[in-house]
Coordinates of C-alpha atoms in Angstrom, one line a residue:
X1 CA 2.1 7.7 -16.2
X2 CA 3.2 4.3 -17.3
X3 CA 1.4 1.5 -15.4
X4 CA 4.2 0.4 -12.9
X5 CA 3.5 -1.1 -9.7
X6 CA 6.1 0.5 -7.9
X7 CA 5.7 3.9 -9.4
X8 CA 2.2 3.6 -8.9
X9 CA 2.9 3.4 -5.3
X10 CA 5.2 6.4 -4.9
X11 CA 2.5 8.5 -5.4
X12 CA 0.9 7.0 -1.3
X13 CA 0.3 10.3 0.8
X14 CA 0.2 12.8 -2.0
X15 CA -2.6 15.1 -2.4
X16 CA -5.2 14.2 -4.6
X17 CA -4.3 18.1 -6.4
X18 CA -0.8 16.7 -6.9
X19 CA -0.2 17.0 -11.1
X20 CA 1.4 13.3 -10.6
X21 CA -2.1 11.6 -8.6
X22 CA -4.1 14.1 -11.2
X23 CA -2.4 12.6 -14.2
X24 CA -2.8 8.7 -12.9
X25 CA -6.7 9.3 -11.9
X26 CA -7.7 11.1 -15.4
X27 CA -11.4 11.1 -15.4
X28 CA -12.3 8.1 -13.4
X29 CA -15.1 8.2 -11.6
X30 CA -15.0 8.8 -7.9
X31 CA -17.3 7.2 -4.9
X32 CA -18.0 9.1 -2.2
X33 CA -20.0 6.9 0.1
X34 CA -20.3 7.6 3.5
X35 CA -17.7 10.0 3.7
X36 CA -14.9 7.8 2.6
X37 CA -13.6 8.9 -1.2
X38 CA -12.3 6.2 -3.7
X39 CA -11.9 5.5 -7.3
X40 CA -12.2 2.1 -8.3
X41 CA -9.8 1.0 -11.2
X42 CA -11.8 -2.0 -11.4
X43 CA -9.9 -2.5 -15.4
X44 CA -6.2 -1.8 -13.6
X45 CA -7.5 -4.2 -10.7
X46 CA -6.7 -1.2 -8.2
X47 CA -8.5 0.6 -5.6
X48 CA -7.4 4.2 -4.5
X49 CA -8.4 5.4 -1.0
X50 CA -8.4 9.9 -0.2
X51 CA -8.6 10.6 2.8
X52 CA -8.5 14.7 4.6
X53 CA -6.5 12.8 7.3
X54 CA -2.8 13.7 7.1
X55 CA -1.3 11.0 8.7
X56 CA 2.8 12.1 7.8
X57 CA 4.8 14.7 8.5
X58 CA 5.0 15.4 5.1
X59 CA 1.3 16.1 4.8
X60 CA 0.9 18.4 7.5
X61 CA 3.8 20.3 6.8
X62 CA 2.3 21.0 3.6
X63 CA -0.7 22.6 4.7
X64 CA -2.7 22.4 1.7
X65 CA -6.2 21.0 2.9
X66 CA -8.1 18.7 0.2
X67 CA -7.6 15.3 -0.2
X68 CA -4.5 12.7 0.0
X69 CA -3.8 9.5 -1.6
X70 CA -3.9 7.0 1.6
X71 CA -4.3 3.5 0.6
X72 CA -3.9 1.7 -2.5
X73 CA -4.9 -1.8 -2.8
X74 CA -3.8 -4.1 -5.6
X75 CA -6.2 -6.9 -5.9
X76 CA -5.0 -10.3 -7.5
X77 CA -6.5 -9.1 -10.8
X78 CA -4.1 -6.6 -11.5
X79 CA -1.1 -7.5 -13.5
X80 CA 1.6 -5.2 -12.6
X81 CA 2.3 -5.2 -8.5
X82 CA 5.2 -3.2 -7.4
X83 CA 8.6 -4.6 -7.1
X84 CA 7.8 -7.2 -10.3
X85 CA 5.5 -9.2 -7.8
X86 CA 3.4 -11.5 -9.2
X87 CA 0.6 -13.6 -8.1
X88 CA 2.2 -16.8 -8.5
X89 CA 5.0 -15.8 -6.1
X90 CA 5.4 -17.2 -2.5
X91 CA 7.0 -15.9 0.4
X92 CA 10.5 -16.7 -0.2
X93 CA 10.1 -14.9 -3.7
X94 CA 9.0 -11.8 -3.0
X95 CA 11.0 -11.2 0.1
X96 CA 14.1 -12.2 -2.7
X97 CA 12.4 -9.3 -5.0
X98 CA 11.8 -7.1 -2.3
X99 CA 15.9 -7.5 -0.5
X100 CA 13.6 -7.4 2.5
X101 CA 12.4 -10.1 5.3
X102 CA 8.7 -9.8 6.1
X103 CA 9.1 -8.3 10.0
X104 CA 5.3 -8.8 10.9
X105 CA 2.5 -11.5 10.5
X106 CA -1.0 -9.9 12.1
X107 CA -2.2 -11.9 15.0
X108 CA -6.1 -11.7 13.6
X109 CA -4.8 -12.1 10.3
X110 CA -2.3 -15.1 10.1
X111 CA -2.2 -14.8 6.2
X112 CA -0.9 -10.9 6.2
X113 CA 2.6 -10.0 5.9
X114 CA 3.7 -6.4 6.9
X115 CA 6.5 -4.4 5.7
X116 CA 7.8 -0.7 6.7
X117 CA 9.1 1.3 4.2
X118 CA 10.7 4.8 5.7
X119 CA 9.7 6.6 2.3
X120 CA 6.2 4.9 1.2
X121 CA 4.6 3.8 4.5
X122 CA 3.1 0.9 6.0
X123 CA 3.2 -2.1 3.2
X124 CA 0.9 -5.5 3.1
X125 CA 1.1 -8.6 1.4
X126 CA -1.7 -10.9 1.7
X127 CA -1.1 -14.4 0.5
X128 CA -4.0 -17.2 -0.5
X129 CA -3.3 -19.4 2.3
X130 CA -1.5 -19.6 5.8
X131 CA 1.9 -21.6 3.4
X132 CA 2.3 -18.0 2.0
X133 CA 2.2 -20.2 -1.3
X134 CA 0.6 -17.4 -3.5
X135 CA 0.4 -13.8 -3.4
X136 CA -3.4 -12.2 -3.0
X137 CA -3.0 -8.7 -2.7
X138 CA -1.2 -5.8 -2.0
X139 CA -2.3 -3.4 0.3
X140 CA -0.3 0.0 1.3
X141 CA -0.9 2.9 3.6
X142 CA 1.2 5.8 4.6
X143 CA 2.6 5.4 8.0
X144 CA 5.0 7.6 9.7
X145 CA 4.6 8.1 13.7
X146 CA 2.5 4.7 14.7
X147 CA 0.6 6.0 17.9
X148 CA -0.6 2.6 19.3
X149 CA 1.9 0.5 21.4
X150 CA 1.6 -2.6 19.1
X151 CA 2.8 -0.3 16.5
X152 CA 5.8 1.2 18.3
X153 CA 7.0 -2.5 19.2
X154 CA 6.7 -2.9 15.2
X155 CA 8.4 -0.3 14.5
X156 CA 11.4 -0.9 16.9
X157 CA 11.8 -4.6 15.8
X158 CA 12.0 -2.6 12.1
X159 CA 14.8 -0.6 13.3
X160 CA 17.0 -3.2 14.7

């Protein structure tokens, strides 16, 4: 797999067996600490998050037990965040890279900006300061039927 942001996170909520997450993951060494499972591409400046949660439809309609892909984090080491992001890019830039408005800023977390994508899930950019001058990190999770009230608002101001 070529090292593409973007690609990198089309592979959120697939199984860990899946030939495209087996392929990316190689022989990298896994943690397995307390029950939650990672691999730390601390040389890619990536973190990968399995979880036997299956949080879409997707995943429980396939049935397969194991392991899925549920969060990927890009920290501000890594040099290829999807959508041609880059560290040095505010607000206004990557919402121009992204053809998409941020549509939700977390109350305990003034610096996060939030965006749903239908076919990758729950999406998070966290910025260096409260000016949203420089991009931090990227965060993503799949997300497809929000249960909590706070969510469903989210997702309903998403829809409009």
């Amino acid at each position: 797999m070529i090292l593409n942001g973007t690609e990198i996170i089309k592979l959120i909520g697939l199984s860990k067996t899946d030939r495209r997450v087996r392929e990316f993951i190689k022989d990298r060494p896994i943690n397995d600490e307390y029950g939650v499972i990672s691999i730390d591409c601390d040389d890619l400046g990536l973190h990968l998050g399995f979880s036997d949660l299956t949080i879409t439809d997707k995943q429980k309609a396939e049935c397969i037990g194991g392991l899925y892909l549920n969060d990927i984090c890009f920290y501000d080491n890594c040099n290829f965040f999807p959508f041609n992001i880059s560290i040095e890019d505010n607000l206004k830039v990557v919402e121009e890279k992204m053809n998409l408005k941020a549509n939700y800023i977390d109350i305990n977390d003034p610096e996060g900006l939030f965006w749903m994508y239908e076919e990758l899930g729950w999406f998070t950019i966290q910025f260096t300061d409260e000016r949203y001058e420089r991009v931090d990190s990227i965060y993503i999770r799949p997300f497809e039927n929000p249960e909590t009230s706070r969510l469903n608002t989210i997702m309903k101001l998403i829809k409009k």
